Short mmCIF file of C-alpha atoms in Angstrom, two decimals:
data_model
loop_
_atom_site.label_atom_id
_atom_site.label_comp_id
_atom_site.label_asym_id
_atom_site.label_seq_id
_atom_site.Cartn_x
_atom_site.Cartn_y
_atom_site.Cartn_z
CA MET A 1389 101.37 65.27 93.72
CA ASN A 1390 97.65 65.97 93.10
CA ASN A 1391 97.03 66.80 96.76
CA ILE A 1392 95.06 70.02 96.97
CA LYS A 1393 96.39 72.56 99.45
CA TYR A 1394 94.25 75.30 100.99
CA LEU A 1395 95.67 78.46 102.52
CA GLU A 1396 93.32 80.35 104.79
CA HIS A 1397 95.35 83.49 105.43
CA ILE A 1398 97.48 84.84 102.59
CA SER A 1399 99.45 88.03 103.26
CA ALA A 1400 98.94 89.53 99.83
CA VAL A 1401 99.04 93.32 99.62
CA PRO A 1402 98.97 94.94 96.16
CA GLY A 1403 101.20 97.84 95.25
CA ARG A 1404 99.67 101.29 95.53
CA GLU A 1405 100.73 102.08 91.97
CA MET A 1406 98.69 99.17 90.61
CA ILE A 1407 95.62 100.25 92.56
CA LEU A 1408 95.91 103.82 91.30
CA ALA A 1409 96.50 102.72 87.72
CA ARG A 1410 93.31 100.66 87.75
CA ILE A 1411 91.23 103.73 88.65
CA GLY A 1412 92.83 105.77 85.89
CA TYR A 1413 95.61 107.59 87.73
CA LYS A 1414 98.52 108.48 85.47
CA LYS A 1415 101.82 109.35 87.10
CA ASP A 1416 103.08 112.84 86.23
CA LYS A 1417 99.76 113.62 84.54
CA THR A 1418 96.93 113.16 87.05
CA VAL A 1419 96.66 115.91 89.66
CA LEU A 1420 94.77 115.07 92.84
CA ASP A 1421 93.51 117.67 95.28
CA GLU A 1422 93.67 117.12 99.03
CA ARG A 1423 90.08 115.85 99.24
CA ASN A 1424 90.54 113.18 96.59
CA THR A 1425 93.92 112.18 97.98
CA LYS A 1426 92.35 111.60 101.39
CA MET A 1427 89.48 109.61 99.85
CA ILE A 1428 91.91 107.38 97.96
CA ASP A 1429 94.03 106.81 101.05
CA GLU A 1430 90.94 105.93 103.08
CA GLY A 1431 89.67 103.65 100.33
CA ILE A 1432 92.93 101.75 100.14
CA ARG A 1433 93.10 101.35 103.93
CA THR A 1434 89.48 100.22 104.10
CA GLY A 1435 89.87 97.82 101.19
CA GLU A 1436 92.97 96.22 102.67
CA LEU A 1437 91.15 95.66 105.97
CA LEU A 1438 88.11 94.14 104.26
CA CYS A 1439 90.04 91.76 102.02
CA ASN A 1440 90.56 88.30 103.49
CA VAL A 1441 92.78 86.57 100.96
CA ARG A 1442 92.48 82.80 100.75
CA GLY A 1443 93.81 80.44 98.15
CA ALA A 1444 94.24 76.90 96.90
CA TYR A 1445 96.52 75.04 94.55
CA GLY A 1446 97.11 71.57 93.19
CA ARG A 1447 99.84 69.89 91.13
CA PHE A 1448 98.84 67.61 88.27
CA GLY A 1449 101.11 65.57 86.02
CA ILE A 1450 100.93 65.91 82.24
CA VAL A 1451 100.61 62.55 80.45
CA ASP A 1452 99.98 63.62 76.85
CA ARG A 1453 100.33 66.72 74.74
CA SER A 1454 100.15 68.10 71.22
CA GLU A 1455 100.30 71.55 69.69
CA SER A 1456 96.62 72.00 70.49
CA HIS A 1457 96.03 70.25 73.82
CA ILE A 1458 97.45 68.88 77.03
CA LYS A 1459 96.11 65.92 78.97
CA LEU A 1460 96.53 65.54 82.73
CA MET A 1461 97.04 62.27 84.55
CA ASN A 1462 93.46 62.47 85.89
CA GLY A 1463 92.09 62.49 82.34
CA VAL A 1464 91.29 66.20 82.11
CA ILE A 1465 92.11 67.69 78.70
CA PHE A 1466 92.75 71.39 78.09
CA LYS A 1467 92.28 72.29 74.42
CA SER A 1468 94.31 75.42 73.75
CA GLU A 1469 97.24 76.06 71.46
CA ASN A 1470 98.40 79.00 73.58
CA LEU A 1471 98.33 76.98 76.80
CA SER A 1472 100.04 74.03 75.11
CA LYS A 1473 102.81 76.37 73.97
CA LEU A 1474 103.22 77.81 77.48
CA LEU A 1475 103.51 74.29 78.90
CA SER A 1476 105.76 72.89 76.16
CA MET A 1477 108.64 72.35 78.61
CA SER A 1478 106.50 71.41 81.62
CA SER A 1479 106.02 67.98 83.18
CA GLU A 1480 103.22 69.18 85.47
CA VAL A 1481 100.70 71.94 85.75
CA VAL A 1482 99.78 73.88 88.84
CA LEU A 1483 96.16 74.98 89.08
CA MET A 1484 95.67 77.80 91.54
CA ALA A 1485 92.99 80.16 92.81
CA SER A 1486 92.84 83.25 94.98
CA THR A 1487 89.90 85.15 96.43
CA ALA A 1488 89.68 88.47 98.25
CA GLY A 1489 86.55 87.25 100.04
CA LYS A 1490 82.95 88.39 100.19
CA ASP A 1491 83.23 91.20 102.76
CA VAL A 1492 84.92 93.64 100.41
CA VAL A 1493 82.52 92.76 97.57
CA GLU A 1494 79.51 93.44 99.78
CA ARG A 1495 80.98 96.77 100.87
CA ILE A 1496 81.60 97.78 97.24
CA SER A 1497 77.95 97.09 96.44
CA ARG A 1498 76.75 99.11 99.45
CA GLU A 1499 78.90 102.10 98.56
CA ILE A 1500 77.74 102.16 94.95
CA ASN A 1501 74.07 101.63 95.84
CA SER A 1502 74.21 104.44 98.40
CA GLY A 1503 75.48 106.89 95.79
CA ASN A 1504 79.13 106.82 96.83
CA ALA A 1505 80.35 105.37 93.54
CA ALA A 1506 83.79 107.01 93.68
CA PHE A 1507 84.64 105.31 96.97
CA GLY A 1508 83.20 102.05 95.63
CA VAL A 1509 85.48 102.25 92.59
CA ILE A 1510 88.52 102.63 94.84
CA LEU A 1511 87.47 99.61 96.90
CA ASP A 1512 86.86 97.68 93.68
CA SER A 1513 90.38 98.43 92.51
CA VAL A 1514 91.88 97.36 95.82
CA ALA A 1515 89.91 94.10 95.79
CA SER A 1516 90.81 93.26 92.18
CA GLN A 1517 94.50 93.93 92.69
CA THR A 1518 94.47 92.02 95.99
CA ALA A 1519 93.04 88.90 94.33
CA ASP A 1520 95.80 89.10 91.70
CA ALA A 1521 98.37 89.67 94.44
CA GLY A 1522 97.12 86.44 96.01
CA LEU A 1523 98.13 84.56 92.86
CA ASN A 1524 101.53 86.27 92.93
CA TRP A 1525 101.95 85.20 96.55
CA LEU A 1526 101.02 81.62 95.67
CA SER A 1527 103.46 81.62 92.76
CA ASN A 1528 106.30 82.84 94.99
CA PHE A 1529 105.36 80.30 97.66
CA LEU A 1530 105.33 77.46 95.11
CA ASN A 1531 108.65 78.51 93.60
CA LYS A 1532 110.27 78.20 97.02
CA ILE A 1533 108.97 74.64 97.27
CA LEU A 1534 109.90 73.77 93.69
CA SER A 1535 113.43 75.17 94.04
CA ARG A 1536 114.19 72.29 96.40
CA GLU A 1537 113.30 69.94 93.53
CA GLY A 1538 115.41 71.82 91.00
CA ARG A 1539 112.28 73.08 89.27
CA LYS A 1540 110.29 76.28 88.90
CA LEU A 1541 107.00 77.65 87.64
CA THR A 1542 106.69 79.02 84.14
CA LYS A 1543 107.27 82.75 84.01
CA HIS A 1544 103.70 83.38 82.89
CA ARG A 1545 100.30 82.14 84.02
CA TYR A 1546 97.24 81.47 81.89
CA SER A 1547 93.57 81.78 82.82
CA PRO A 1548 90.31 80.53 81.32
CA GLY A 1549 88.62 83.24 79.27
CA PHE A 1550 91.89 84.55 77.82
CA GLY A 1551 93.26 83.78 74.37
CA ASP A 1552 91.93 80.50 73.02
CA LEU A 1553 91.12 78.87 76.38
CA PRO A 1554 87.33 79.05 76.89
CA LEU A 1555 85.91 80.46 80.13
CA SER A 1556 84.06 77.17 80.60
CA TYR A 1557 87.32 75.66 81.91
CA GLN A 1558 86.70 77.64 85.08
CA ARG A 1559 84.27 74.87 86.06
CA VAL A 1560 86.89 72.17 85.48
CA ILE A 1561 89.44 73.93 87.67
CA PHE A 1562 86.83 74.92 90.26
CA GLU A 1563 85.85 71.28 90.71
CA LEU A 1564 89.41 69.92 90.66
CA LEU A 1565 90.48 72.34 93.39
CA GLY A 1566 87.27 71.97 95.41
CA LEU A 1567 86.95 75.74 95.69
CA GLY A 1568 83.68 75.44 97.56
CA LYS A 1569 85.90 74.86 100.60
CA LEU A 1570 86.99 78.51 100.27
CA ASP A 1571 83.33 79.63 100.23
CA MET A 1572 83.58 80.24 96.51
CA GLU A 1573 80.87 79.51 93.96
CA LEU A 1574 80.60 79.32 90.19
CA THR A 1575 77.65 80.70 88.25
CA ASP A 1576 75.96 79.04 85.28
CA SER A 1577 77.93 81.44 83.06
CA PHE A 1578 81.21 80.24 84.67
CA MET A 1579 81.84 83.41 86.68
CA LEU A 1580 83.51 83.08 90.08
CA MET A 1581 81.81 84.29 93.23
CA PRO A 1582 82.79 86.26 95.27
CA GLU A 1583 83.43 88.44 92.27
CA LYS A 1584 87.00 89.30 93.30
CA SER A 1585 88.33 85.81 92.76
CA VAL A 1586 90.76 84.53 90.15
CA ILE A 1587 91.95 81.21 88.72
CA ALA A 1588 95.21 80.53 86.89
CA ILE A 1589 97.29 77.76 85.33
CA ALA A 1590 101.08 77.57 85.40
CA GLY A 1591 103.56 74.94 84.33
CA VAL A 1592 106.31 73.22 86.30
CA GLU A 1593 109.60 72.99 84.43
CA GLU A 1594 113.28 72.39 85.09
CA ALA A 1595 115.07 75.34 86.74
#
């Protein structure tokens, strides 16, 4: 427990429906002509090729809790009623992170700056959904490991910046996981770089 694991090549591919939904496509309502259909198809293919999904995770025991906080065995305290409620049946937390890499982010910027905003938006959607798919992949991977222990992850994940958990906790998790090893950075305003990167917290409970 508490050993950080890094995964350099995660086979995370988001569903086409999720990518389309993010750019505003509504099934049975949005009508696409041949030109736009081809552009979307090309954007999805290009985005998938540019994304290099990498991830990390670590397991940390919970040593104290209340309705408003949880304390990990390394002394880190998360102050959040919502997170404490999610982890009410958990003996450990799993901190995890996924990044789609810098190549796709750089391409998005080039497309937008060159006046091809529509294509850039498609790439942006692919990259965002791919980073989230990386967390899904990690969750499935961890559940396979935990099933051998008679345990499982909580059904839901929680991330800094949502609900009552301040975004500043991104720094805590970034440092605990050593995300610099995945070529990730954190800005002074606690934003992850490359931009298409995500952090999440899940609990470990009895199956």
